[in-house]
Coordinates of C-alpha atoms and ligand atoms in Angstrom, one line a residue:
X1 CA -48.5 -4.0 6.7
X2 CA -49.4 -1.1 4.2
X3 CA -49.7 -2.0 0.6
X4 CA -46.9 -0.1 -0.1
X5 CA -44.7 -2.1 2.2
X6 CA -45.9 -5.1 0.7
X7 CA -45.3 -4.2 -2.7
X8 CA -41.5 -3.0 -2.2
X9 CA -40.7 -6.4 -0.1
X10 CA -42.4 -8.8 -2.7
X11 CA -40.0 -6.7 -5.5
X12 CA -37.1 -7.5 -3.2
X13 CA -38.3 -11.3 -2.6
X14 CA -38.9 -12.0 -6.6
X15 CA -35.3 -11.6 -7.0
X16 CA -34.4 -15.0 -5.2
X17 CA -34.8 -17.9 -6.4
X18 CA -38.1 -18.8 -4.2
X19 CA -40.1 -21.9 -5.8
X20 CA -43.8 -20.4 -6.1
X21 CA -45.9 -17.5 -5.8
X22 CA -45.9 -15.4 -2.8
X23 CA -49.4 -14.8 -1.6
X24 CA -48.6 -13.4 1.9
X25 CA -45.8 -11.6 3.7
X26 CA -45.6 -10.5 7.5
X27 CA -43.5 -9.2 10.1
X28 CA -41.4 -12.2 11.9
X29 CA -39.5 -12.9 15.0
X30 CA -38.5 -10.2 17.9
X31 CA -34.5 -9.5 17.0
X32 CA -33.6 -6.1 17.5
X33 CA -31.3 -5.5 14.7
X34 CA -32.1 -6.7 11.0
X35 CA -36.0 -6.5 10.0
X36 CA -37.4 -9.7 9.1
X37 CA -40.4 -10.9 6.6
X38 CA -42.4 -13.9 6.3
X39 CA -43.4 -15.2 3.2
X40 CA -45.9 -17.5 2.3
X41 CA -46.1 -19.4 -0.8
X42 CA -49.4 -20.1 -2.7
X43 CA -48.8 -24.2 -2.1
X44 CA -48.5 -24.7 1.7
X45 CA -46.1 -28.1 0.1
X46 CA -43.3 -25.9 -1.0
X47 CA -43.0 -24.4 2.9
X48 CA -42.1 -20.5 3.4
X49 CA -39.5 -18.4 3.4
X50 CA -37.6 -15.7 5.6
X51 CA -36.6 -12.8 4.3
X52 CA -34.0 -10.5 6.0
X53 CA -33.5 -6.6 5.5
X54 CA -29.6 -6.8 7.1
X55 CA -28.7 -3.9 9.6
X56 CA -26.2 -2.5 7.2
X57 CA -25.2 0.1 9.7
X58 CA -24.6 -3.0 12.4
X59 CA -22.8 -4.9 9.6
X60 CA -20.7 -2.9 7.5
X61 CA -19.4 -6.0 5.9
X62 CA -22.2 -8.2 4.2
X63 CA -20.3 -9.5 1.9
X64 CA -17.9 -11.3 4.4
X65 CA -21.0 -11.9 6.7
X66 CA -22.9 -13.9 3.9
X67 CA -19.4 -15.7 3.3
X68 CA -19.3 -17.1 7.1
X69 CA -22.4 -18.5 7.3
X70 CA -22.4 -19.6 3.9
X71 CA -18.9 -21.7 5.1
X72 CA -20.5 -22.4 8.3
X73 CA -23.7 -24.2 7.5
X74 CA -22.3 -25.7 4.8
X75 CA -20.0 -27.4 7.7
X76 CA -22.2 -28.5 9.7
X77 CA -24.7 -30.2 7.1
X78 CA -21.7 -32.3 6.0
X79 CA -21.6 -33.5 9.9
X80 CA -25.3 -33.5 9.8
X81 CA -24.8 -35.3 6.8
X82 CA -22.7 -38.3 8.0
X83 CA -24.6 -38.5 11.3
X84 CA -27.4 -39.8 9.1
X85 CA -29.5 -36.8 9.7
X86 CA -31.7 -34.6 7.1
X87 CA -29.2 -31.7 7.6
X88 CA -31.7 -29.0 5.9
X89 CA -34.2 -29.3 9.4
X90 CA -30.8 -29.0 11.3
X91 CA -29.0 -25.6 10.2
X92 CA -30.3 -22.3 8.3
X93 CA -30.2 -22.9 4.1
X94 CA -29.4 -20.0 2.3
X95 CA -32.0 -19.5 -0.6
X96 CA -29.7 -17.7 -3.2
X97 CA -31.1 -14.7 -5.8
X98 CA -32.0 -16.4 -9.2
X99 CA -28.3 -15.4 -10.7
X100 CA -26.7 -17.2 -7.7
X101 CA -25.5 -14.4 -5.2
X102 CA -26.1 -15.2 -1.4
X103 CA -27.6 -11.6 -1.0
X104 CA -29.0 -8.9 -2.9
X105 CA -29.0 -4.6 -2.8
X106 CA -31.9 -2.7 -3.7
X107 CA -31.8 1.1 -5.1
X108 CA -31.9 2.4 -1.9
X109 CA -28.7 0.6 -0.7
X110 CA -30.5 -2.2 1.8
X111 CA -29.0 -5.7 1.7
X112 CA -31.8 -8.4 1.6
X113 CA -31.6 -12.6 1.9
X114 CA -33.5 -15.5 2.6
X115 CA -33.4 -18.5 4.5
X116 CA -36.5 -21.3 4.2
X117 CA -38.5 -21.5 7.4
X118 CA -38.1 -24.4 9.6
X119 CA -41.7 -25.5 9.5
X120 CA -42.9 -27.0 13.2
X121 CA -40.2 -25.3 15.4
X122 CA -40.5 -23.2 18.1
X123 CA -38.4 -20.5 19.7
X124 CA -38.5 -18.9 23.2
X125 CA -38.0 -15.3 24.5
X126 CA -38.6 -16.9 28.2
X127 CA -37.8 -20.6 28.7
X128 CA -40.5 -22.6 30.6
X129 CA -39.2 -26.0 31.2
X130 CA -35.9 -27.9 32.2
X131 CA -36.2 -29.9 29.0
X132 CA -36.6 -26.5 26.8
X133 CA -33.5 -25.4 28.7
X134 CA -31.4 -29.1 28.4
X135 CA -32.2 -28.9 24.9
X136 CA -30.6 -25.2 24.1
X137 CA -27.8 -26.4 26.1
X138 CA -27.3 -29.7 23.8
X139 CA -27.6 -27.5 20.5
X140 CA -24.8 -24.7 21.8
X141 CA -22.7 -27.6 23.0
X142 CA -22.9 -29.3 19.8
X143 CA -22.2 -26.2 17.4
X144 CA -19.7 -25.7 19.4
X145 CA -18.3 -29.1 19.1
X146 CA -19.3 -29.3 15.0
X147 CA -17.2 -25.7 14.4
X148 CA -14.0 -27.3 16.2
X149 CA -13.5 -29.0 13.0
X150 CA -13.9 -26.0 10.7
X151 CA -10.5 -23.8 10.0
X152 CA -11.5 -20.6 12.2
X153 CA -9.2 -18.8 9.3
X154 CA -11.2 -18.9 6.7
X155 CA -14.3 -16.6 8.8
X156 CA -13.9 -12.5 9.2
X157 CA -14.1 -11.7 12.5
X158 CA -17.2 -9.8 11.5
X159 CA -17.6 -7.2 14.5
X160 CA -14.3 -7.4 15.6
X161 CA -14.0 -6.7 19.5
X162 CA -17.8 -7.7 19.8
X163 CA -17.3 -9.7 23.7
X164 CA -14.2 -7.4 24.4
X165 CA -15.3 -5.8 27.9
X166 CA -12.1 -3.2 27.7
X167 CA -13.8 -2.1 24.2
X168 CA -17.3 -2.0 25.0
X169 CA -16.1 -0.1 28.5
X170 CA -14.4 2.4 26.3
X171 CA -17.3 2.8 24.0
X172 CA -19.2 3.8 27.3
X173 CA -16.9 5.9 29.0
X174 CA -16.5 7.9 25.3
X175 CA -20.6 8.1 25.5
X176 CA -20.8 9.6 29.0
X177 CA -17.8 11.9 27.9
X178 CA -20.0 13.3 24.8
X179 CA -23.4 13.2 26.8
X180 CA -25.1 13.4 23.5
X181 CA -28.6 12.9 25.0
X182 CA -28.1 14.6 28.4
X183 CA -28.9 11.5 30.0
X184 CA -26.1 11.1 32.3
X185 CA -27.7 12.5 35.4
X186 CA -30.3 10.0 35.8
X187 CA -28.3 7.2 35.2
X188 CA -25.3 8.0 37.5
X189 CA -26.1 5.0 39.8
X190 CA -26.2 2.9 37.1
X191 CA -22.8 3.9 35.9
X192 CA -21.6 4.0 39.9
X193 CA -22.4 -0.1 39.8
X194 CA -20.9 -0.6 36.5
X195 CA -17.4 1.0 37.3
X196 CA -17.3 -0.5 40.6
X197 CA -17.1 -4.0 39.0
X198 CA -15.0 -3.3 35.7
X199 CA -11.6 -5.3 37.7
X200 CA -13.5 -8.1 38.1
X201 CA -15.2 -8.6 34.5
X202 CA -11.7 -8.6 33.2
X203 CA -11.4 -11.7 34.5
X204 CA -12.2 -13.5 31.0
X205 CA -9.6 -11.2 28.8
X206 CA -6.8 -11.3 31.4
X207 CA -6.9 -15.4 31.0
X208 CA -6.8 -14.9 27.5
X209 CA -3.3 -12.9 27.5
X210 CA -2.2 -15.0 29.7
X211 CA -3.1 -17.8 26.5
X212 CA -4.8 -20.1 28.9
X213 CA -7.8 -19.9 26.6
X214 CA -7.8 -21.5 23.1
X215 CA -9.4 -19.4 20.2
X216 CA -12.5 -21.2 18.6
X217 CA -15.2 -20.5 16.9
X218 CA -18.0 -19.4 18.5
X219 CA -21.9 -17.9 18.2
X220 CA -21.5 -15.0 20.1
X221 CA -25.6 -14.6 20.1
X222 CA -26.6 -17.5 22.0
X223 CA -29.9 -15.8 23.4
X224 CA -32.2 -19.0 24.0
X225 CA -34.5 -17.2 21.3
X226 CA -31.6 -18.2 18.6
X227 CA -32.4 -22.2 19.4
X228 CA -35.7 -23.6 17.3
X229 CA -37.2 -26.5 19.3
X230 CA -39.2 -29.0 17.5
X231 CA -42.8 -30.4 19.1
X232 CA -41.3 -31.9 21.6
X233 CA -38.8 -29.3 22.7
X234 CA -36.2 -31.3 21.5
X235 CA -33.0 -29.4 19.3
X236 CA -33.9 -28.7 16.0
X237 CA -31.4 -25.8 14.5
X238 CA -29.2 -23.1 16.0
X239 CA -30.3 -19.6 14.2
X240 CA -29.0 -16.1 13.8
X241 CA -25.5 -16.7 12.3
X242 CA -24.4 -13.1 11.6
X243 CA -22.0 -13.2 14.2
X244 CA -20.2 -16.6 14.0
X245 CA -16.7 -15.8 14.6
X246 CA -13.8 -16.7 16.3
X247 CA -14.4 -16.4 20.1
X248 CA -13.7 -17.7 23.9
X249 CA -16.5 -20.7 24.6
X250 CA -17.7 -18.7 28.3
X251 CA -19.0 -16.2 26.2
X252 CA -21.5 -18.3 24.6
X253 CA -22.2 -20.0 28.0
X254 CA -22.8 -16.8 29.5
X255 CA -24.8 -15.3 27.1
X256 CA -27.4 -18.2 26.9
X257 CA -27.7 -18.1 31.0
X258 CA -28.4 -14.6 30.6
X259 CA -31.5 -15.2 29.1
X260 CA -32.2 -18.9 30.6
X261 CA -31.8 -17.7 34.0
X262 CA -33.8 -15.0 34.3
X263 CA -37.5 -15.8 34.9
X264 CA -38.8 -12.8 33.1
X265 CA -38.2 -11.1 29.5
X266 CA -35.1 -9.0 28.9
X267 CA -37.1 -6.0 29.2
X268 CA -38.9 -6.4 32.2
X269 CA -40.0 -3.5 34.2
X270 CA -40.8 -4.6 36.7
X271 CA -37.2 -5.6 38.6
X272 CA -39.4 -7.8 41.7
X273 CA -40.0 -10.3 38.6
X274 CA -36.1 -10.4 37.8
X275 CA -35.1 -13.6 39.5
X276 CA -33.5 -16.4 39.0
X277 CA -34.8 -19.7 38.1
X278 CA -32.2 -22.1 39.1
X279 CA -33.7 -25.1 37.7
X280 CA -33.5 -24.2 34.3
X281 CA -29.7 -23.2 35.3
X282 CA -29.3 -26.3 36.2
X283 CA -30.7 -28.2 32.9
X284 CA -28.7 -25.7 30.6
X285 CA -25.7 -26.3 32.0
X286 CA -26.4 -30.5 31.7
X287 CA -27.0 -30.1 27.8
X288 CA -24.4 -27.7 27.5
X289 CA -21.8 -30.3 29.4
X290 CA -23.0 -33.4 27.8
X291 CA -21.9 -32.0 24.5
X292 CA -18.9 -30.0 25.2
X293 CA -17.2 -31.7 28.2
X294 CA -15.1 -33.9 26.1
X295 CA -13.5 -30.8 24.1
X296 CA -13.7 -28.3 26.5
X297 CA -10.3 -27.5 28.5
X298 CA -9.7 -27.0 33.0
X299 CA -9.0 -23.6 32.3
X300 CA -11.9 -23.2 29.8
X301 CA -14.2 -24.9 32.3
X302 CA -13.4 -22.4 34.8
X303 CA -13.9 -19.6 32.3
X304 CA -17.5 -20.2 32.5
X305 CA -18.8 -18.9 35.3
X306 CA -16.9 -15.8 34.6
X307 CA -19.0 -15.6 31.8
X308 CA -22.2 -16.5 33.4
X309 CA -21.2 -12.8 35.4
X310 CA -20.0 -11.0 32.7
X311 CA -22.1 -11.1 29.7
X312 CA -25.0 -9.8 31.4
X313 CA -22.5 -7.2 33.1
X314 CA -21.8 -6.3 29.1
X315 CA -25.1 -6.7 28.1
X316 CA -26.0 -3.6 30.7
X317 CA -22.5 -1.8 29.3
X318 CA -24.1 -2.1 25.9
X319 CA -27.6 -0.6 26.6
X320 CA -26.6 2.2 29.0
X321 CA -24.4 3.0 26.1
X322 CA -27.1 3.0 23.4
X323 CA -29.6 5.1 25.9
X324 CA -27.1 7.8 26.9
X325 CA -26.3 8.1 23.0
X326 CA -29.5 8.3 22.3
X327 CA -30.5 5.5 21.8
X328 CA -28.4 4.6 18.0
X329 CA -28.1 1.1 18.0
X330 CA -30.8 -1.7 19.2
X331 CA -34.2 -1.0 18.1
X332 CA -36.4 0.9 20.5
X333 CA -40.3 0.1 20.6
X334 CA -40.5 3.2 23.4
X335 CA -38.4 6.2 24.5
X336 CA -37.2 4.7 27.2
X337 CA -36.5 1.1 26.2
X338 CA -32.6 0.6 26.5
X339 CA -33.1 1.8 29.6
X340 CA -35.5 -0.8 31.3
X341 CA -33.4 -2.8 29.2
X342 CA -30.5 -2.0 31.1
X343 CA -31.7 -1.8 34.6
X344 CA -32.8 -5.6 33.9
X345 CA -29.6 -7.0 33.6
X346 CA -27.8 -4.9 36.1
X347 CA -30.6 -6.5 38.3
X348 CA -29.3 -9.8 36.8
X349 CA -26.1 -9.0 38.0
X350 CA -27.1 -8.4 41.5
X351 CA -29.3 -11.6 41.3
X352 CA -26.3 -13.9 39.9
X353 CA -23.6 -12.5 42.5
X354 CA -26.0 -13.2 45.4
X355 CA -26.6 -16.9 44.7
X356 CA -22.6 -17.3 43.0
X357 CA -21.8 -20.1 45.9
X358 CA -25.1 -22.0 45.1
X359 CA -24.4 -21.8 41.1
X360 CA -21.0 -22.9 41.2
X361 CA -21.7 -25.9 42.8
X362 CA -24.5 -26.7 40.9
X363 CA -22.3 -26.2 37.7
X364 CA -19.8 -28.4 39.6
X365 CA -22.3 -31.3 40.3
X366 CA -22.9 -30.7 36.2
X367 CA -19.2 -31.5 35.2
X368 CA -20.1 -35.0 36.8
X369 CA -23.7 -36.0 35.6
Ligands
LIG401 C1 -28.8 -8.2 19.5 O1 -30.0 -10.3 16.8 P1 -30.5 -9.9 18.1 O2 -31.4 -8.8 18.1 O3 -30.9 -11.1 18.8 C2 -27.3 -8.1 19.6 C3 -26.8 -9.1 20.6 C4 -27.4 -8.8 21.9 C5 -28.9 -8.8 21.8 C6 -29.6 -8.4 23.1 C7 -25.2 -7.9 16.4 O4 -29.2 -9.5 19.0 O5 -25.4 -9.0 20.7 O6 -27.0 -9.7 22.9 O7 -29.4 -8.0 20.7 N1 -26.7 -8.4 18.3 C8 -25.8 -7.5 17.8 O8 -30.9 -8.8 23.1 O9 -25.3 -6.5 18.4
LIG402 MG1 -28.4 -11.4 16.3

């Protein structure tokens, strides 16, 4: 990082109310919206500190966004609370600016905040193990569970539409419409497979007109990457709260299989390595159950292997979208990144429509463990 860099983010950082001297600041993590900082403290005792330039663009409203997950983890550490637990190691504390605000502007009109570190913990782009995958099953089942108890009401629906397939469909069809990129040509297949399935991703909205699906409030980012694992890969905290909002529970489900089920990274290139590791299917959906079974409803249950299909259907909806706009929203590390990003989880769609008999009985078997 230049000096310069350095400089600017320390300013930023001395506004919160951090307890020591900053000695060292680095890039962190692999999200591909808000830019986040490392900072380490002079006394290793007094832990570190993330600091968080927020995708303004992405998230008009920071103001209600800071508000959710403000009311949210302060939830859950009261449950962590009376479970006997030390709640700060199991959910995200805000670190507020030295006058008490949850987030701060600079001159140039960025919004900043902090969170501490979880010292110890571990996160995952790939998931190795069953127990890894168990584990991130537990911790979504769990904040699921926890959230029940919190008054969906009082959060902004922050990105309002965010799992709707009509809406991000729309958005798509609007983007090859305007070609802004000329990039429609080489992607016509692409679009071919995605239109030929749009009935059948519906499947998730239509039971929600139909109100067989109860409203609650869900993470709507469950990539296994949001779940820190301690030393032992078991749960430590659920992270990435920006979109905590109300929701349907299979999109969380189908979201973490997305990226527990596919044996290589979401960008692969190479589509031979896009397969499915059932195993780790298997474990997720075990943790997920043992935690949410005793909320969950029938209808709600069968919601979930619509979403198992479907958010990696969106997934691909939301990448073509990006690269035939020219590439506007998700951060690109190489021209044609949204791309390979894209053709991975329409490759994930092929892979989980080819073993769907296998899967659902597996999820079956996982109802009854
Ligand atoms: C974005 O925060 P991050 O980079 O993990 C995106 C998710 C996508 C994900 C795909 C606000 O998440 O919805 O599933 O990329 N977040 C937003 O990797 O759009
Ligand atoms: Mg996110």
């Amino acid at each position: 990082m230049s000096s310069l860099v350095f400089e600017e983010v320390k300013r930023v950082a001395d506004i919160f109310n951090i307890n020591g001297n900053i000695v060292d600041i680095s890039r962190f993590g692999s999200g591909h919206i808000n830019d986040t900082f490392k900072l380490v403290l002079d006394d290793e005792a007094k832990g570190s500190y993330l600091l968080q330039k927020i995708n303004h663009n992405i998230f008009p409203n920071v103001e209600g966004l800071m508000n959710n997950i403000d009311l949210v983890t302060t939830h859950l550490k009261s449950i962590f609370v009376q479970e006997g637990l030390d709640a700060n190691k199991h959910t995200l504390t805000i670190i507020p600016t030295k006058s008490g605000a949850l987030y701060s502007t600079d001159e140039k009109g960025n919004y900043w905040r902090v969170f501490t570190l979880l010292e110890g913990t571990k996160s995952y782009d790939i998931v190795e193990t069953p127990k890894q995958s168990y584990s991130g099953g537990q911790a979504f089942g769990k904040f699921q569970k926890q959230l029940a108890s919190l008054d969906a009401n009082k959060l902004v629906e922050i990105l309002p539409n965010f799992h709707n397939i009509d809406f991000r469909l729309s958005n798509l069809k609007k983007a090859i419409a305007e070609n802004k990129a000329n990039r429609i040509a080489e992607v016509q297949d692409i679009i071919d497979f995605i239109v030929e399935r749009e009935e059948r991703m519906r499947r998730i909205i239509k039971m929600a007109q139909r109100n067989e699906l109860p409203l609650r409030i869900t993470h709507n980012d469950t990539k296994f990457n949001n779940v820190l694992l301690d030393h032992e890969d078991n749960v430590q905290c659920v992270i990435d709260l920006d979109t905590v909002m109300p929701g349907f529970i299979a999109y969380d489900f189908g979201d973490a299989i997305r990226t527990i089920i596919n044996a290589a990274a979401e960008d692969e290139k190479d589509l031979d390595k896009v397969v499915l590791n059932t195993p780790l299917f298997k474990a997720y959906a075990e943790g997920y159950l043992s935690e949410a079974k005793d909320f969950l409803t029938e209808k709600e249950i069968e919601s979930l292997w619509c979403g198992v299909l479907l958010l990696p259907y969106m997934q691909a909806v939301r990448f073509l979208t990006d690269y035939i706009d020219g590439d506007l929203y998700y951060k690109i590390h190489y021209p044609d990144h949204n791309l390979v990003r894209t053709k991975t989880q329409i490759k994930l769609v092929q892979e989980l429509e080819y073993a769907e008999e296998e899967l659902l009985s597996i999820l079956d078997n996982a109802l009854v463990a």
